[in-house]
PDB file as gemmi writes it, atoms N, CA and C in Angstrom:
CRYST1    1.000    1.000    1.000  90.00  90.00  90.00 P 1                      
ATOM      1  N   MET A   1       0.822  -1.220   0.000  1.00  0.00           N  
ATOM      2  CA  MET A   1       0.000   0.000   0.000  1.00  0.00           C  
ATOM      3  C   MET A   1       0.858   1.272   0.000  1.00  0.00           C  
ATOM      4  N   ARG A   2       1.971   1.226   0.686  1.00  0.00           N  
ATOM      5  CA  ARG A   2       2.796   2.431   0.751  1.00  0.00           C  
ATOM      6  C   ARG A   2       3.355   2.802  -0.611  1.00  0.00           C  
ATOM      7  N   GLU A   3       3.791   1.795  -1.371  1.00  0.00           N  
ATOM      8  CA  GLU A   3       4.306   2.086  -2.712  1.00  0.00           C  
ATOM      9  C   GLU A   3       3.217   2.737  -3.558  1.00  0.00           C  
ATOM     10  N   ASN A   4       2.000   2.253  -3.371  1.00  0.00           N  
ATOM     11  CA  ASN A   4       0.878   2.791  -4.123  1.00  0.00           C  
ATOM     12  C   ASN A   4       0.675   4.273  -3.844  1.00  0.00           C  
ATOM     13  N   LYS A   5       0.799   4.662  -2.582  1.00  0.00           N  
ATOM     14  CA  LYS A   5       0.620   6.063  -2.220  1.00  0.00           C  
ATOM     15  C   LYS A   5       1.704   6.923  -2.853  1.00  0.00           C  
ATOM     16  N   ILE A   6       2.930   6.435  -2.797  1.00  0.00           N  
ATOM     17  CA  ILE A   6       4.037   7.175  -3.404  1.00  0.00           C  
ATOM     18  C   ILE A   6       3.796   7.330  -4.904  1.00  0.00           C  
ATOM     19  N   TYR A   7       3.373   6.240  -5.541  1.00  0.00           N  
ATOM     20  CA  TYR A   7       3.088   6.271  -6.971  1.00  0.00           C  
ATOM     21  C   TYR A   7       2.003   7.297  -7.289  1.00  0.00           C  
ATOM     22  N   ASN A   8       0.950   7.307  -6.490  1.00  0.00           N  
ATOM     23  CA  ASN A   8      -0.130   8.276  -6.676  1.00  0.00           C  
ATOM     24  C   ASN A   8       0.351   9.706  -6.483  1.00  0.00           C  
ATOM     25  N   ASP A   9       1.223   9.911  -5.490  1.00  0.00           N  
ATOM     26  CA  ASP A   9       1.772  11.245  -5.257  1.00  0.00           C  
ATOM     27  C   ASP A   9       2.592  11.711  -6.444  1.00  0.00           C  
ATOM     28  N   ILE A  10       3.377  10.792  -7.025  1.00  0.00           N  
ATOM     29  CA  ILE A  10       4.171  11.130  -8.209  1.00  0.00           C  
ATOM     30  C   ILE A  10       3.245  11.491  -9.366  1.00  0.00           C  
ATOM     31  N   LEU A  11       2.201  10.706  -9.565  1.00  0.00           N  
ATOM     32  CA  LEU A  11       1.243  10.999 -10.632  1.00  0.00           C  
ATOM     33  C   LEU A  11       0.581  12.351 -10.434  1.00  0.00           C  
ATOM     34  N   LYS A  12       0.198  12.641  -9.205  1.00  0.00           N  
ATOM     35  CA  LYS A  12      -0.404  13.941  -8.898  1.00  0.00           C  
ATOM     36  C   LYS A  12       0.565  15.068  -9.203  1.00  0.00           C  
ATOM     37  N   TYR A  13       1.815  14.882  -8.765  1.00  0.00           N  
ATOM     38  CA  TYR A  13       2.847  15.892  -8.994  1.00  0.00           C  
ATOM     39  C   TYR A  13       3.052  16.126 -10.485  1.00  0.00           C  
ATOM     40  N   LEU A  14       3.154  15.035 -11.244  1.00  0.00           N  
ATOM     41  CA  LEU A  14       3.392  15.158 -12.679  1.00  0.00           C  
ATOM     42  C   LEU A  14       2.225  15.834 -13.388  1.00  0.00           C  
ATOM     43  N   SER A  15       1.009  15.472 -13.035  1.00  0.00           N  
ATOM     44  CA  SER A  15      -0.138  16.106 -13.684  1.00  0.00           C  
ATOM     45  C   SER A  15      -0.250  17.568 -13.283  1.00  0.00           C  
ATOM     46  N   ASN A  16       0.173  17.881 -12.064  1.00  0.00           N  
ATOM     47  CA  ASN A  16       0.234  19.266 -11.609  1.00  0.00           C  
ATOM     48  C   ASN A  16       1.201  20.083 -12.452  1.00  0.00           C  
ATOM     49  N   GLN A  17       2.401  19.538 -12.634  1.00  0.00           N  
ATOM     50  CA  GLN A  17       3.418  20.196 -13.443  1.00  0.00           C  
ATOM     51  C   GLN A  17       2.925  20.357 -14.877  1.00  0.00           C  
ATOM     52  N   ALA A  18       2.299  19.308 -15.395  1.00  0.00           N  
ATOM     53  CA  ALA A  18       1.802  19.338 -16.767  1.00  0.00           C  
ATOM     54  C   ALA A  18       0.734  20.407 -16.936  1.00  0.00           C  
ATOM     55  N   SER A  19      -0.149  20.541 -15.951  1.00  0.00           N  
ATOM     56  CA  SER A  19      -1.212  21.538 -16.068  1.00  0.00           C  
ATOM     57  C   SER A  19      -0.648  22.947 -15.978  1.00  0.00           C  
ATOM     58  N   LYS A  20       0.384  23.134 -15.161  1.00  0.00           N  
ATOM     59  CA  LYS A  20       1.047  24.436 -15.119  1.00  0.00           C  
ATOM     60  C   LYS A  20       1.679  24.740 -16.470  1.00  0.00           C  
ATOM     61  N   TYR A  21       2.319  23.717 -17.041  1.00  0.00           N  
ATOM     62  CA  TYR A  21       3.049  23.873 -18.295  1.00  0.00           C  
ATOM     63  C   TYR A  21       2.096  24.111 -19.461  1.00  0.00           C  
ATOM     64  N   ASN A  22       1.013  23.338 -19.489  1.00  0.00           N  
ATOM     65  CA  ASN A  22       0.089  23.413 -20.613  1.00  0.00           C  
ATOM     66  C   ASN A  22      -0.899  24.569 -20.511  1.00  0.00           C  
ATOM     67  N   GLY A  23      -1.251  24.930 -19.288  1.00  0.00           N  
ATOM     68  CA  GLY A  23      -2.200  26.010 -19.100  1.00  0.00           C  
ATOM     69  C   GLY A  23      -3.562  25.699 -19.691  1.00  0.00           C  
ATOM     70  N   ASN A  24      -3.876  26.337 -20.812  1.00  0.00           N  
ATOM     71  CA  ASN A  24      -5.203  26.215 -21.411  1.00  0.00           C  
ATOM     72  C   ASN A  24      -5.512  24.815 -21.918  1.00  0.00           C  
ATOM     73  N   LEU A  25      -4.491  24.087 -22.369  1.00  0.00           N  
ATOM     74  CA  LEU A  25      -4.698  22.724 -22.853  1.00  0.00           C  
ATOM     75  C   LEU A  25      -5.388  21.861 -21.811  1.00  0.00           C  
ATOM     76  N   CYS A  26      -4.977  22.018 -20.558  1.00  0.00           N  
ATOM     77  CA  CYS A  26      -5.530  21.211 -19.480  1.00  0.00           C  
ATOM     78  C   CYS A  26      -7.025  21.482 -19.312  1.00  0.00           C  
ATOM     79  N   ILE A  27      -7.420  22.725 -19.449  1.00  0.00           N  
ATOM     80  CA  ILE A  27      -8.825  23.098 -19.301  1.00  0.00           C  
ATOM     81  C   ILE A  27      -9.668  22.456 -20.408  1.00  0.00           C  
ATOM     82  N   THR A  28      -9.135  22.428 -21.627  1.00  0.00           N  
ATOM     83  CA  THR A  28      -9.912  21.887 -22.734  1.00  0.00           C  
ATOM     84  C   THR A  28     -10.050  20.374 -22.643  1.00  0.00           C  
ATOM     85  N   THR A  29      -9.034  19.682 -22.095  1.00  0.00           N  
ATOM     86  CA  THR A  29      -9.115  18.227 -21.990  1.00  0.00           C  
ATOM     87  C   THR A  29     -10.065  17.796 -20.883  1.00  0.00           C  
ATOM     88  N   LYS A  30     -10.249  18.626 -19.858  1.00  0.00           N  
ATOM     89  CA  LYS A  30     -11.215  18.313 -18.817  1.00  0.00           C  
ATOM     90  C   LYS A  30     -12.576  18.796 -19.270  1.00  0.00           C  
TER      91      LYS A  30                                                      
END                                                                             
């Protein structure tokens, strides 16, 4: 379970960075 949480945190971090980077693209995909 702990590895899973770390993995989820990494995914959250990456999608966060991606949304900052993409800006408007992220809004259109959601």
